[in-house]
Coordinates of C-alpha atoms in Angstrom, one line a residue:
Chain A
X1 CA 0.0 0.0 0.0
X2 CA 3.0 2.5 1.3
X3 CA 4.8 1.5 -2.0
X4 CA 2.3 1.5 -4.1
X5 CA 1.4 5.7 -3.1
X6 CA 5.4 6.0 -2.8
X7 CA 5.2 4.9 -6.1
X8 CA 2.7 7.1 -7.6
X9 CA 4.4 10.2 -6.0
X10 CA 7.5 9.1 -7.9
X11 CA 5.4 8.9 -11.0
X12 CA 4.1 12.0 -10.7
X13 CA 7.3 13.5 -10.5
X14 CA 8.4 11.8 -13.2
X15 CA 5.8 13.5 -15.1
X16 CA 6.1 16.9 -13.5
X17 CA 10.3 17.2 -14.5
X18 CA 9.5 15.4 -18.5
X19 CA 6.8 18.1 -18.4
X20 CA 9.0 21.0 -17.9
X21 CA 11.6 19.8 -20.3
X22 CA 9.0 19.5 -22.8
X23 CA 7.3 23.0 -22.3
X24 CA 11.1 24.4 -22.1
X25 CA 11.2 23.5 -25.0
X26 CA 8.5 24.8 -26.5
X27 CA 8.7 27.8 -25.1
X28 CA 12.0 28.4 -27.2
X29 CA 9.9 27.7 -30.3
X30 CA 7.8 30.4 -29.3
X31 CA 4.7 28.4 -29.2
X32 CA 1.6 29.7 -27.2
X33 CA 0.6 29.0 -24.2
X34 CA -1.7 25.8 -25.6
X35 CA 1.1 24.7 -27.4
X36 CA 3.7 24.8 -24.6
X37 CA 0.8 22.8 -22.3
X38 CA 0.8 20.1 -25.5
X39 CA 4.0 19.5 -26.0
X40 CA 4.5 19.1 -21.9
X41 CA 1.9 17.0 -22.2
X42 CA 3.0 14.4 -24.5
X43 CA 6.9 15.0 -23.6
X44 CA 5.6 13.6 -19.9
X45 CA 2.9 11.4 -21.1
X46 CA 3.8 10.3 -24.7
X47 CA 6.3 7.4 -23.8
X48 CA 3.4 6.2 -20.9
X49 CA 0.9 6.3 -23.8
X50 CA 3.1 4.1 -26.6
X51 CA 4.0 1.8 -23.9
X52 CA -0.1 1.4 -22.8
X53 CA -1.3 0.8 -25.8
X54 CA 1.5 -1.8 -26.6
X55 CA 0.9 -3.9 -23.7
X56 CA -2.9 -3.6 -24.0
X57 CA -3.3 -1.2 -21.4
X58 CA -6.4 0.7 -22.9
X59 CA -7.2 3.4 -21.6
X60 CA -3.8 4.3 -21.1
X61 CA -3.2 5.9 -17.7
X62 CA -2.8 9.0 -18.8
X63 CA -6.0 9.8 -19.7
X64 CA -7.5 7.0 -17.1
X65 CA -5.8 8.6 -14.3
X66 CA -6.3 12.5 -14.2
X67 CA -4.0 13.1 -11.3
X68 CA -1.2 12.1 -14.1
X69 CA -2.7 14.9 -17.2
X70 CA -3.3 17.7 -14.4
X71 CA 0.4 17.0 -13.1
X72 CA 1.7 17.9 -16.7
X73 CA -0.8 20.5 -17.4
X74 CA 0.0 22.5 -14.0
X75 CA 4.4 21.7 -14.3
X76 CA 3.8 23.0 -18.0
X77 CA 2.0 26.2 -17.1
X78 CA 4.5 27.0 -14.4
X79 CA 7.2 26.8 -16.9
X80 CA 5.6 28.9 -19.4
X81 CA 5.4 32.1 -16.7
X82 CA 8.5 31.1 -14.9
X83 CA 11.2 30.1 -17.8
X84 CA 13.2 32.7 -17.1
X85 CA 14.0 31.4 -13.8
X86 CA 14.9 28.2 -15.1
X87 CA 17.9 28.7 -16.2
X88 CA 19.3 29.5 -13.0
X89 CA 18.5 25.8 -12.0
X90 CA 19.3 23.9 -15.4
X91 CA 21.6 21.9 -13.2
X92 CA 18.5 20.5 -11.6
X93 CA 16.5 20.4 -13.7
X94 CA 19.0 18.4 -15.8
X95 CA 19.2 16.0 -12.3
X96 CA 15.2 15.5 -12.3
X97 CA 15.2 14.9 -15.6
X98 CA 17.4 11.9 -15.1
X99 CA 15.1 10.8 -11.9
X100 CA 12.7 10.9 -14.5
X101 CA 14.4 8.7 -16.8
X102 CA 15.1 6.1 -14.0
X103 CA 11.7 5.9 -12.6
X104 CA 9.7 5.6 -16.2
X105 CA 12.5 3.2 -17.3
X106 CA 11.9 0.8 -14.1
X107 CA 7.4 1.5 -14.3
X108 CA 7.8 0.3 -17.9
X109 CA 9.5 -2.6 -17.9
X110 CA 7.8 -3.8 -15.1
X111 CA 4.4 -3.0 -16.4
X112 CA 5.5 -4.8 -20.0
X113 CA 6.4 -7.8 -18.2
X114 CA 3.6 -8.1 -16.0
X115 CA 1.6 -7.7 -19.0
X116 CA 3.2 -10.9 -20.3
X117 CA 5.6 -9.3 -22.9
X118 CA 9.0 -11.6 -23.3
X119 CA 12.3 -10.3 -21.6
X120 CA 13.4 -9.1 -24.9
X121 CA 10.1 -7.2 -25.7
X122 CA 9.8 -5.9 -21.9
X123 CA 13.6 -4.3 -22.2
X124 CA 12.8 -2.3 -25.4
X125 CA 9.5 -1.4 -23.8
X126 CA 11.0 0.4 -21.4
X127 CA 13.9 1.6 -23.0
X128 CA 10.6 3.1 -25.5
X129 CA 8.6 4.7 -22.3
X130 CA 11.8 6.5 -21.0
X131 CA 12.2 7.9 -23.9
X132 CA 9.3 8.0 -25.8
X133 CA 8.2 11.5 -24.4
X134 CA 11.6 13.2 -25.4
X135 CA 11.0 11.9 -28.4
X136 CA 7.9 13.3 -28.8
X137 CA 8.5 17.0 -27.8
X138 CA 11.4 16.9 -30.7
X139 CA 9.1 15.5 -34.0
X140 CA 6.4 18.4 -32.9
X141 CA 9.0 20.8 -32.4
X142 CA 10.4 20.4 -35.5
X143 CA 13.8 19.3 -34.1
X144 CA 15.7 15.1 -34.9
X145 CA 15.5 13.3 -31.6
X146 CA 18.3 14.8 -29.3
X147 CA 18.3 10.8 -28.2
X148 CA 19.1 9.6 -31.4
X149 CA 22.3 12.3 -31.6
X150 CA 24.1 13.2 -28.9
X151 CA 25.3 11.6 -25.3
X152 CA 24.2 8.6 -23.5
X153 CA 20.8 8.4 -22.3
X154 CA 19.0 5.8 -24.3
X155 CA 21.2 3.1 -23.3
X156 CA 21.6 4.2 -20.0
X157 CA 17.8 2.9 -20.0
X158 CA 18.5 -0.2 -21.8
X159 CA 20.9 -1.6 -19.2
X160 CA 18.4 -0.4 -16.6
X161 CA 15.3 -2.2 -18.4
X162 CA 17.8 -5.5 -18.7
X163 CA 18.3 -5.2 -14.8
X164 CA 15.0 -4.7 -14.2
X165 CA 14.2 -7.9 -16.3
X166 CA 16.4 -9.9 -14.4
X167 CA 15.4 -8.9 -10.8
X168 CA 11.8 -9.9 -12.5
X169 CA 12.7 -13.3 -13.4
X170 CA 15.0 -14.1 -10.2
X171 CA 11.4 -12.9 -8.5
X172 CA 13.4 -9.9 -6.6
X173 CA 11.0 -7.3 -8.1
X174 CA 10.5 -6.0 -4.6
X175 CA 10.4 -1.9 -3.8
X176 CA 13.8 -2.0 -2.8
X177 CA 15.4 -3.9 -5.4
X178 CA 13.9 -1.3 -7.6
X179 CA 14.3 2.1 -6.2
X180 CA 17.9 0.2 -6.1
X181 CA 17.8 0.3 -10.0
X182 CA 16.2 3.3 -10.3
X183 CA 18.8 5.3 -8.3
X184 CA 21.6 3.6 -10.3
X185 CA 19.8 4.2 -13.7
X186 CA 20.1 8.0 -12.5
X187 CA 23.2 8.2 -10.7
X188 CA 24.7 6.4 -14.3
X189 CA 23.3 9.0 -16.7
X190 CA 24.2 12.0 -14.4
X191 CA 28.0 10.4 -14.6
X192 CA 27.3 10.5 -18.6
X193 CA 26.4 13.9 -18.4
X194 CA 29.2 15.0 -16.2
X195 CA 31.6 13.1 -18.1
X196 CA 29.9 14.1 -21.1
X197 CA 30.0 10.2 -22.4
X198 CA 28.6 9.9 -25.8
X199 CA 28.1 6.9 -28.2
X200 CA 30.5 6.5 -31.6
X201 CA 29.4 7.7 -34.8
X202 CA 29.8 6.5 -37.7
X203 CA 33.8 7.0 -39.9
X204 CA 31.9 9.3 -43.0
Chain B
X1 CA -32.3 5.1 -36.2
X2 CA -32.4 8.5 -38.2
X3 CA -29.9 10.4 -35.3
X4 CA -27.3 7.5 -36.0
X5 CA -27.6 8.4 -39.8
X6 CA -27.7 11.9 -39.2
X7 CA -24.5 11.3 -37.0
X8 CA -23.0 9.1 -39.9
X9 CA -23.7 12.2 -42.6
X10 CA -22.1 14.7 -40.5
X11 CA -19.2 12.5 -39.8
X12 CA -18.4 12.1 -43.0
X13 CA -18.4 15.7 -43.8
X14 CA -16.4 16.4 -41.2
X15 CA -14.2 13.7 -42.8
X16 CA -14.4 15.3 -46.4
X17 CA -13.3 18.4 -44.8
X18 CA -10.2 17.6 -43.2
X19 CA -9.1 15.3 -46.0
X20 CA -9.5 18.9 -47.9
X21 CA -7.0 20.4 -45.6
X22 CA -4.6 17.7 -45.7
X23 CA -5.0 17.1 -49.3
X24 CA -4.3 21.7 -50.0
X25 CA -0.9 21.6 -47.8
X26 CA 0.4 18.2 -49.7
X27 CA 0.0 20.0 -53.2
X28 CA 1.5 23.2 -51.5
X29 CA 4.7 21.0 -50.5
X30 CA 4.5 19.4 -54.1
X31 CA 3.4 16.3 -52.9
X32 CA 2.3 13.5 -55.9
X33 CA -0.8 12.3 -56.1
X34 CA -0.3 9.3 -53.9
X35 CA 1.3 11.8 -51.4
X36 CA -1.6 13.7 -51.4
X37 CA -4.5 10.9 -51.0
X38 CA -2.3 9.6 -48.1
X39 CA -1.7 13.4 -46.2
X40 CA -5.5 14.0 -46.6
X41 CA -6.4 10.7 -45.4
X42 CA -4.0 11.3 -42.4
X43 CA -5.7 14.5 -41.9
X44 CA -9.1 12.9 -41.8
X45 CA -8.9 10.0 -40.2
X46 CA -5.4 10.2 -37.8
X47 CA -7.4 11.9 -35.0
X48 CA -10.5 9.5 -35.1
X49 CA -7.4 6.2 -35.5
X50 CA -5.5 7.5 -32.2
X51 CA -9.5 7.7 -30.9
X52 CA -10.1 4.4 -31.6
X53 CA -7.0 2.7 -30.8
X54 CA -6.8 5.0 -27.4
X55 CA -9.9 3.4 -26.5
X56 CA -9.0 0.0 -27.3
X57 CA -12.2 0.5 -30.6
X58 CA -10.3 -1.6 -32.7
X59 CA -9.7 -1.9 -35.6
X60 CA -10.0 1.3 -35.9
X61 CA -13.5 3.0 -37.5
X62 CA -11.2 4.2 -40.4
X63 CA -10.2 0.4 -41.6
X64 CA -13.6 -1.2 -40.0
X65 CA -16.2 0.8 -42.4
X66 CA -15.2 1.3 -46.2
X67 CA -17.0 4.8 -46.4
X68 CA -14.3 6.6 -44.4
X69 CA -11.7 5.8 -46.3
X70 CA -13.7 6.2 -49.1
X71 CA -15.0 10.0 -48.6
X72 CA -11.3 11.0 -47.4
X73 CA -9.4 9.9 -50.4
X74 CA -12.4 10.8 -53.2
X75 CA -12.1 14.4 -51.2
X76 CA -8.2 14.4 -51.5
X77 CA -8.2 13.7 -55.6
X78 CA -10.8 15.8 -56.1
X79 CA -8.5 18.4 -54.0
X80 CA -5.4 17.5 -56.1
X81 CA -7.3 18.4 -59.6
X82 CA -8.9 21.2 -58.4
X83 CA -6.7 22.8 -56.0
X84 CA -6.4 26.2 -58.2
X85 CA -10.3 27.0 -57.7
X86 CA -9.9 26.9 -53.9
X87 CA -8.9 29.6 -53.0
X88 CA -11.8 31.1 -54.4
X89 CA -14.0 29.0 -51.5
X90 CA -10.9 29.4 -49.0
X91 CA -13.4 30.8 -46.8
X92 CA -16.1 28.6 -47.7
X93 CA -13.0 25.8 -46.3
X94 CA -12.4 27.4 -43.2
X95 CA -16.1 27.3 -42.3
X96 CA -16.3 23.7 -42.7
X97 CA -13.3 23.1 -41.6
X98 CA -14.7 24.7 -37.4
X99 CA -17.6 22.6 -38.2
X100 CA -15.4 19.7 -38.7
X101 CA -13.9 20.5 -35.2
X102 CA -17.0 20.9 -33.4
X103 CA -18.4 17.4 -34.3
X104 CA -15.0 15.7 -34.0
X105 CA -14.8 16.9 -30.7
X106 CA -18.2 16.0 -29.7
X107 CA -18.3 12.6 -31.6
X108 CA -14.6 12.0 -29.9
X109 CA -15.7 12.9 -26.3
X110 CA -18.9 10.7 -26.6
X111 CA -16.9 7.4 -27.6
X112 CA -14.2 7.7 -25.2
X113 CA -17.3 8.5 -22.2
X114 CA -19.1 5.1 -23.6
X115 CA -15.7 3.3 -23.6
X116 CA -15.5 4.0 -19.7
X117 CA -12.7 6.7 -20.6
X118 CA -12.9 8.9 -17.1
X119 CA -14.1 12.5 -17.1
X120 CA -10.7 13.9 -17.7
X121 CA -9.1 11.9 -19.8
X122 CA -12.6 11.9 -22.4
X123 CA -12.1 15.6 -22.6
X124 CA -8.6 15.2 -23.8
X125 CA -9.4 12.3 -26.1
X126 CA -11.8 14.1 -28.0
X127 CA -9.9 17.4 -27.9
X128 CA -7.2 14.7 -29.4
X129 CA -9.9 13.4 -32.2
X130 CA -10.1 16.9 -33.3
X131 CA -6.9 17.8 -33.6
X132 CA -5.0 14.6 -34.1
X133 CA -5.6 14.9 -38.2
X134 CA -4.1 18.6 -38.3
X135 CA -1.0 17.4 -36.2
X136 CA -0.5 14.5 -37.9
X137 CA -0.7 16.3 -41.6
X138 CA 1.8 19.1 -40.7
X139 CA 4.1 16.4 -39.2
X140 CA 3.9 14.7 -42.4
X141 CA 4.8 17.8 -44.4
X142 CA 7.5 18.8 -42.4
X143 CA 5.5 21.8 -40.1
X144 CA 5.6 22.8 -36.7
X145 CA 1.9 22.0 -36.1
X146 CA -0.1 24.8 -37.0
X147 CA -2.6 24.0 -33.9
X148 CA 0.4 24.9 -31.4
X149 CA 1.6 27.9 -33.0
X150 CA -1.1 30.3 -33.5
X151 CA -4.8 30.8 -32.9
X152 CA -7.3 29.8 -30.4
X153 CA -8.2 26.3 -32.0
X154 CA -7.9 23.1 -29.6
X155 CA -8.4 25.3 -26.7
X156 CA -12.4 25.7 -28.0
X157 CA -12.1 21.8 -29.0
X158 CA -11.5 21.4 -25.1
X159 CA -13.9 23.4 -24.0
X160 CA -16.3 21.9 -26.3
X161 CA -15.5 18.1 -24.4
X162 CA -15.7 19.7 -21.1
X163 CA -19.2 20.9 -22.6
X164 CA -20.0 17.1 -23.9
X165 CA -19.0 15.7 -20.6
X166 CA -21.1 17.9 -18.5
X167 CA -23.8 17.0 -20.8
X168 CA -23.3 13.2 -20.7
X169 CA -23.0 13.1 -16.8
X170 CA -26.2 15.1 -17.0
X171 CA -27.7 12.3 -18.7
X172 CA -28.6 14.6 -21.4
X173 CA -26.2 13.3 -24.2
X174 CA -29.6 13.3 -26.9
X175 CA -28.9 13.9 -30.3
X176 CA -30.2 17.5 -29.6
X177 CA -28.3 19.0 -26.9
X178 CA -25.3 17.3 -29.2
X179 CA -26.2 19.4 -32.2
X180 CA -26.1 22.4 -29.7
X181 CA -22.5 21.5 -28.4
X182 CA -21.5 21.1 -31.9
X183 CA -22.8 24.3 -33.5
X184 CA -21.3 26.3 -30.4
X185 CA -17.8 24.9 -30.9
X186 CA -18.2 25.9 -34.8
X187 CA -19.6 29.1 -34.1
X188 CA -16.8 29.9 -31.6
X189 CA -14.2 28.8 -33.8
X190 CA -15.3 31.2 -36.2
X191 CA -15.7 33.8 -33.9
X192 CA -11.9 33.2 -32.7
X193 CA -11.1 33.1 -36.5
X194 CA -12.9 36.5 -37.9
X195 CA -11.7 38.2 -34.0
X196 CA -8.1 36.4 -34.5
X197 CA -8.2 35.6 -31.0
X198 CA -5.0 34.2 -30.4
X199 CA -3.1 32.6 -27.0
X200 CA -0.1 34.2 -25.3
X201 CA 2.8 33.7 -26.5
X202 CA 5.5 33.5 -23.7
X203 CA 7.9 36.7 -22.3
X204 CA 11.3 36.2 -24.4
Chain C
X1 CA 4.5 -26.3 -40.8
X2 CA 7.3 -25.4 -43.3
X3 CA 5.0 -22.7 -44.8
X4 CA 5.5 -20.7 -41.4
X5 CA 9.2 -21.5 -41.1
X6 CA 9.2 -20.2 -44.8
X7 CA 7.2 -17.5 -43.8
X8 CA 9.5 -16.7 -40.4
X9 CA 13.1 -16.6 -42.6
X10 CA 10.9 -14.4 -45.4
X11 CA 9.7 -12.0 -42.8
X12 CA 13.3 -12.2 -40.7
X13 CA 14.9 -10.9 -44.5
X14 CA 12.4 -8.0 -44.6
X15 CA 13.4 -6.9 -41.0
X16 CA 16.7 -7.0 -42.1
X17 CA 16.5 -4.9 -45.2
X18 CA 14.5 -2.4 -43.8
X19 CA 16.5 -1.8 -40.8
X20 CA 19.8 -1.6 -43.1
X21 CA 17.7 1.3 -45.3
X22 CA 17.1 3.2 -42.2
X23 CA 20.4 2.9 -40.6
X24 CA 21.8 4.4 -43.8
X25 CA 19.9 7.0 -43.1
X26 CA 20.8 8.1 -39.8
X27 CA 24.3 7.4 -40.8
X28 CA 24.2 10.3 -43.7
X29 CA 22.6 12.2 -40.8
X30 CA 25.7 11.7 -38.3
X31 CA 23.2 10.2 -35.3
X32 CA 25.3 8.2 -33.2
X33 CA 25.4 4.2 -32.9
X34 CA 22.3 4.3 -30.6
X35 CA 20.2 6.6 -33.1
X36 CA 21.1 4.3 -36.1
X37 CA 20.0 1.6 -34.2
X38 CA 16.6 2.9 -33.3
X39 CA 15.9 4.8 -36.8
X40 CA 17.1 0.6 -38.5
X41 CA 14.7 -0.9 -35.5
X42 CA 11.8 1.5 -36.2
X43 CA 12.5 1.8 -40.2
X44 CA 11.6 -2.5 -39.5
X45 CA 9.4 -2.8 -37.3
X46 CA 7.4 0.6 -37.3
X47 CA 5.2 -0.7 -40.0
X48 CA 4.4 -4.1 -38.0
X49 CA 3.9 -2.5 -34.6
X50 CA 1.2 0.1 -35.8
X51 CA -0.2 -2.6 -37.9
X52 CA -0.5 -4.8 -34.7
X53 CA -2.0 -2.2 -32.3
X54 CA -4.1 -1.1 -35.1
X55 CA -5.7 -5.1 -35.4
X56 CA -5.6 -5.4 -31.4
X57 CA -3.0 -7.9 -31.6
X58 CA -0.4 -6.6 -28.6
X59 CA 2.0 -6.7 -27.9
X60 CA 3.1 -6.4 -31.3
X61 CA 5.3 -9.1 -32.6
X62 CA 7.9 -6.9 -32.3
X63 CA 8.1 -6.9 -28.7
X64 CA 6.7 -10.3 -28.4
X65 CA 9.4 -12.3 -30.9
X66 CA 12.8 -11.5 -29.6
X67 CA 14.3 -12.5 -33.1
X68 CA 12.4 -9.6 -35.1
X69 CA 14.2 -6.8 -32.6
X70 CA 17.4 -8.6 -32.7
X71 CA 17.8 -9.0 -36.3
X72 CA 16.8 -5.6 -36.6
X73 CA 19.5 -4.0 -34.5
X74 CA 22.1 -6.3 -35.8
X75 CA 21.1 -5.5 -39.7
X76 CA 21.7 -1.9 -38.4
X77 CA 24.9 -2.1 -36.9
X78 CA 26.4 -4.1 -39.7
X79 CA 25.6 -1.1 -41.4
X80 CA 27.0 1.0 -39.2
X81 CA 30.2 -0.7 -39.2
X82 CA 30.0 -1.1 -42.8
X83 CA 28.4 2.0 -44.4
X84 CA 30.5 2.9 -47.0
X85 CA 31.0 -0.9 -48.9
X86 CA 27.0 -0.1 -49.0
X87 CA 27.7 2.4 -51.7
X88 CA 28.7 -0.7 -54.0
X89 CA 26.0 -2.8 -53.6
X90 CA 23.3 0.0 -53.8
X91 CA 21.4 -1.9 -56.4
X92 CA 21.4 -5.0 -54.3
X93 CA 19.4 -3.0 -51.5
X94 CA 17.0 -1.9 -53.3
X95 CA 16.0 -4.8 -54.7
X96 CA 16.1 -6.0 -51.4
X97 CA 14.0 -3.2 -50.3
X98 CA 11.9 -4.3 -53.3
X99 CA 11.2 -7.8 -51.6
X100 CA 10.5 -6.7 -48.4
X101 CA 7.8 -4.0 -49.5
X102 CA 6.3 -7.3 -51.2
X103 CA 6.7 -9.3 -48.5
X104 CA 5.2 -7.0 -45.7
X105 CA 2.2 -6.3 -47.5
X106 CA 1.5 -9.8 -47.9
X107 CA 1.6 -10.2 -44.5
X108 CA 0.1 -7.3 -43.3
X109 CA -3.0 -7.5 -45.2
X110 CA -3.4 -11.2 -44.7
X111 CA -2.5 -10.6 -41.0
X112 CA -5.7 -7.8 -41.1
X113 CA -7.6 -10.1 -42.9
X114 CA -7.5 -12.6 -40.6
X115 CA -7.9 -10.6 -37.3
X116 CA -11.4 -9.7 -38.7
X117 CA -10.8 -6.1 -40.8
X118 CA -12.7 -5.7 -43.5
X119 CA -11.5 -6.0 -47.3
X120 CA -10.9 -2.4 -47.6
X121 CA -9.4 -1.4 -44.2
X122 CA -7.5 -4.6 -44.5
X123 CA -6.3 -3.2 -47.8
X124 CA -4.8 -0.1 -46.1
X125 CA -3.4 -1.9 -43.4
X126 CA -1.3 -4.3 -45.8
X127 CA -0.3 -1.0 -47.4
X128 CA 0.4 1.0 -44.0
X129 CA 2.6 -2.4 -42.9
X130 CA 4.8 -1.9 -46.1
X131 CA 5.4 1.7 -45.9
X132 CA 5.0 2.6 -42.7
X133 CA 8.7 1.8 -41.9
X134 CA 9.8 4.2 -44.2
X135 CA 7.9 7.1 -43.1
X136 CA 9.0 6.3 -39.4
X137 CA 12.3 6.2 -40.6
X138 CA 11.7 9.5 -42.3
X139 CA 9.9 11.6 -39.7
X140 CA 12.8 10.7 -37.3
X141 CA 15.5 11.9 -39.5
X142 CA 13.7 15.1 -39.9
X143 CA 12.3 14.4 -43.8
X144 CA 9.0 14.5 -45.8
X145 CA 8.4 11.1 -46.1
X146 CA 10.0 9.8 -49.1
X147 CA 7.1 7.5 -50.1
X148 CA 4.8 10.8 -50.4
X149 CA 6.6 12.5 -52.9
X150 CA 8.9 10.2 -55.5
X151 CA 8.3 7.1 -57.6
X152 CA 5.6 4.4 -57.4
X153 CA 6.0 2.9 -54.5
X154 CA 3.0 2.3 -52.1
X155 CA 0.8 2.2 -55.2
X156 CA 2.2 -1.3 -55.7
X157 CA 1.6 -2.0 -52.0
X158 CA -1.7 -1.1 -52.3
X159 CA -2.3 -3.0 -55.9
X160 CA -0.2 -5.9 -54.1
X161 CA -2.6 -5.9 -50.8
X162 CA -6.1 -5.6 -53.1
X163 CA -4.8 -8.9 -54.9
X164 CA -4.1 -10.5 -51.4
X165 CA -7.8 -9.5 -50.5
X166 CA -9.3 -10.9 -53.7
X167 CA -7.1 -14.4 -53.1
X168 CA -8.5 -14.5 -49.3
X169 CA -11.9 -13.6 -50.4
X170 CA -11.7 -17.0 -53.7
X171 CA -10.2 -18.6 -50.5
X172 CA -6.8 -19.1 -52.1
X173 CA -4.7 -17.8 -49.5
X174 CA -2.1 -20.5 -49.6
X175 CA 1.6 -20.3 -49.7
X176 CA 1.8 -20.6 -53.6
X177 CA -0.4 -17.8 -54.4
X178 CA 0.4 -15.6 -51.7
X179 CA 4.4 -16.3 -52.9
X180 CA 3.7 -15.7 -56.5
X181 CA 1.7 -12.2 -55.1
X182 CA 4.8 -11.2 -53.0
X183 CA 6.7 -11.8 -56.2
X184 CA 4.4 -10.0 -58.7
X185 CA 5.1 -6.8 -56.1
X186 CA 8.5 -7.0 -55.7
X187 CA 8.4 -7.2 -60.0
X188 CA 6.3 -4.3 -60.6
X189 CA 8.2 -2.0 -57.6
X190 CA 12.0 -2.9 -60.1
X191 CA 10.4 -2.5 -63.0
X192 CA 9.2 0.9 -61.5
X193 CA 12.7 2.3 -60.3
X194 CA 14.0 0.9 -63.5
X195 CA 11.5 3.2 -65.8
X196 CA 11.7 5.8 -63.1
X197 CA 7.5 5.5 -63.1
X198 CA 6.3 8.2 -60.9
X199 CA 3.1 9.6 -59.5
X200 CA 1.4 13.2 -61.2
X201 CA 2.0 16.3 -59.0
X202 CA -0.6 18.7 -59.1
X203 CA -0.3 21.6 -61.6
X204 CA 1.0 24.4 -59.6

């Protein structure tokens, strides 16, 4: 019962920091103030969405839960009147951002596999609902995938969804376990961003 | 028996409409005629297909009955050959196009309510149905979606659910309190159109 | 029994040589190994997932069949590694190409067939199976779908997935005449690149 609200609470953060990244950037595209509450919309709830309708999970919680499209809606907002502020805390905003990408990698791989999707299957799952939002926010913004370009984040979820997978089958899916993997999903891709990691590309 | 048909006739209008819209920005981006049938169909059908498949309505009413497919892509050619003489009816276009909006909406609100979609999230589904086509038919032409950049457009589509929902929790969801709904999102989007109402744009 | 393993190795090939065309492109576009790995997975399997969750049948075999992700990302890593030998067998790919857009819509409109869509929705969906790699591949790299504006391409999908209909509707949907089907598409789709065939564009 605790875990399940200390879940949710995590969630909703998790939804409240992808929001802000996807109003930020908005915002830059000069969008109005419906279009900055859009794309914070589906940057926080685009990779949830993709990942509920792949499993089955119809209605997807976004719009079966409204605490989850309020949450968006209201971090959203806030960005659109406060953005100036937010460069003054970019650095956490930048941390959050990778809370987010541990907690949504962890939900979705679990939710995939108790859904009955193979390890394989689960694993891209969740890589897909980490990221799926971020991708999102940059096809309606007019912008390629920052994931698919620069730094490691991506993977970072991978590994994290493969953990994940294996604590499943070895039946140590337990809160701890998991906010164990969560935390190092985010303490990993705060180290790629410090060391400024990035994948190869490709000899032209 | 006659309100279902009535509903059927207007859908398909509404259908016609937006496969207009798709159909006039794929033969501004030079589009061939393939290109063309598919943008409009996009436009006409994308927001009722993420409806359906949001839901869990599938397959979606676009592949399930012939005549929507039909209507869109008839609408697109007919588009494609006689693209030149619309701009003579450009106005003519944007009045059917509101009216497209407010049925979408209400039609879109409706389904996701019967599917057992929540209060909140039916609002945004239907706001979704009616905007889905136009966000899908700039993506495909390589736009920053029109709906997020400039004029009051989705904002009166959500308004419009909220309307719908009230109305259905009422118990008065009849075919004419519908028509009501419908004709006031039209006549507002018109209003916001002649007015050019527009939403804030945020403080550089 | 052999039909299906026939069927697998024919469907595993397709995979292959649709993640190879859009890891080229995300090569020429300087994405990183990660992002040539997702644009080769979604370039393969884009088509099949939203053909999947459009039929209700999740998760998608893409997620549920661990071979169809993993000979997608190792097609697209081959071409990462290998990239510029592609330049020499350019005509090889294409023909390859060729087979896969006949083998997907084979299987995607028998696969629509089956689940229950009608003839013409099923049509589309065989079509949307073919191409809808392509323009996945294309939205991600920041293009107007290819498919929309050059050379006869989902025409013969769609010509290809109305003969599948009319075999399944004489009920002579059986390995032979679906084959000789996947190879009348791939035919017509070389014989098109080879005349340069191409759709009208509307008169400006």
């Amino acid at each position: 019962m605790t875990g399940g609200y200390a879940l949710l609470v995590a969630d909703l953060i998790g939804v409240a920091v992808f929001a802000a990244s996807g109003a930020s950037a908005a915002v830059a595209k000069r969008l109005d103030l419906f279009g900055v509450a859009f794309v914070g919309f589906a940057a926080a709830l685009g990779g949830g969405i993709l990942r509920d309708v792949v499993i089955g999970a119809v209605p997807p919680l976004a719009f079966a839960d409204w605490r989850y499209a309020v949450t968006a809606v209201v971090a959203s907002v806030a960005v659109f009147w406060l953005h100036p502020a937010l460069h003054r805390v970019r650095r956490t905003v930048l941390v959050l951002d990778a809370a987010g990408l541990g907690l949504f990698t962890v939900t979705g791989t679990l939710k995939a596999l108790e859904a009955g999707v193979p390890a394989v299957g689960a694993c891209l799952v969740g890589m897909l609902t980490a990221i799926g939002g971020g991708l999102t926010r940059d096809l309606l913004t007019g912008e390629i995938p920052a994931v698919l370009q620069r730094e490691i984040y991506a993977v970072v979820a991978l590994g994290g969804a493969v953990l994940v997978t294996v604590l499943y089958r070895l039946d140590q899916a337990h809160l701890l376990p998991l906010a164990a993997a969560a935390t190092l999903i985010t303490g990993l891709r705060i180290v790629a961003l410090y060391r400024r990691w990035s994948a190869p590309v490709a000899v032209p």
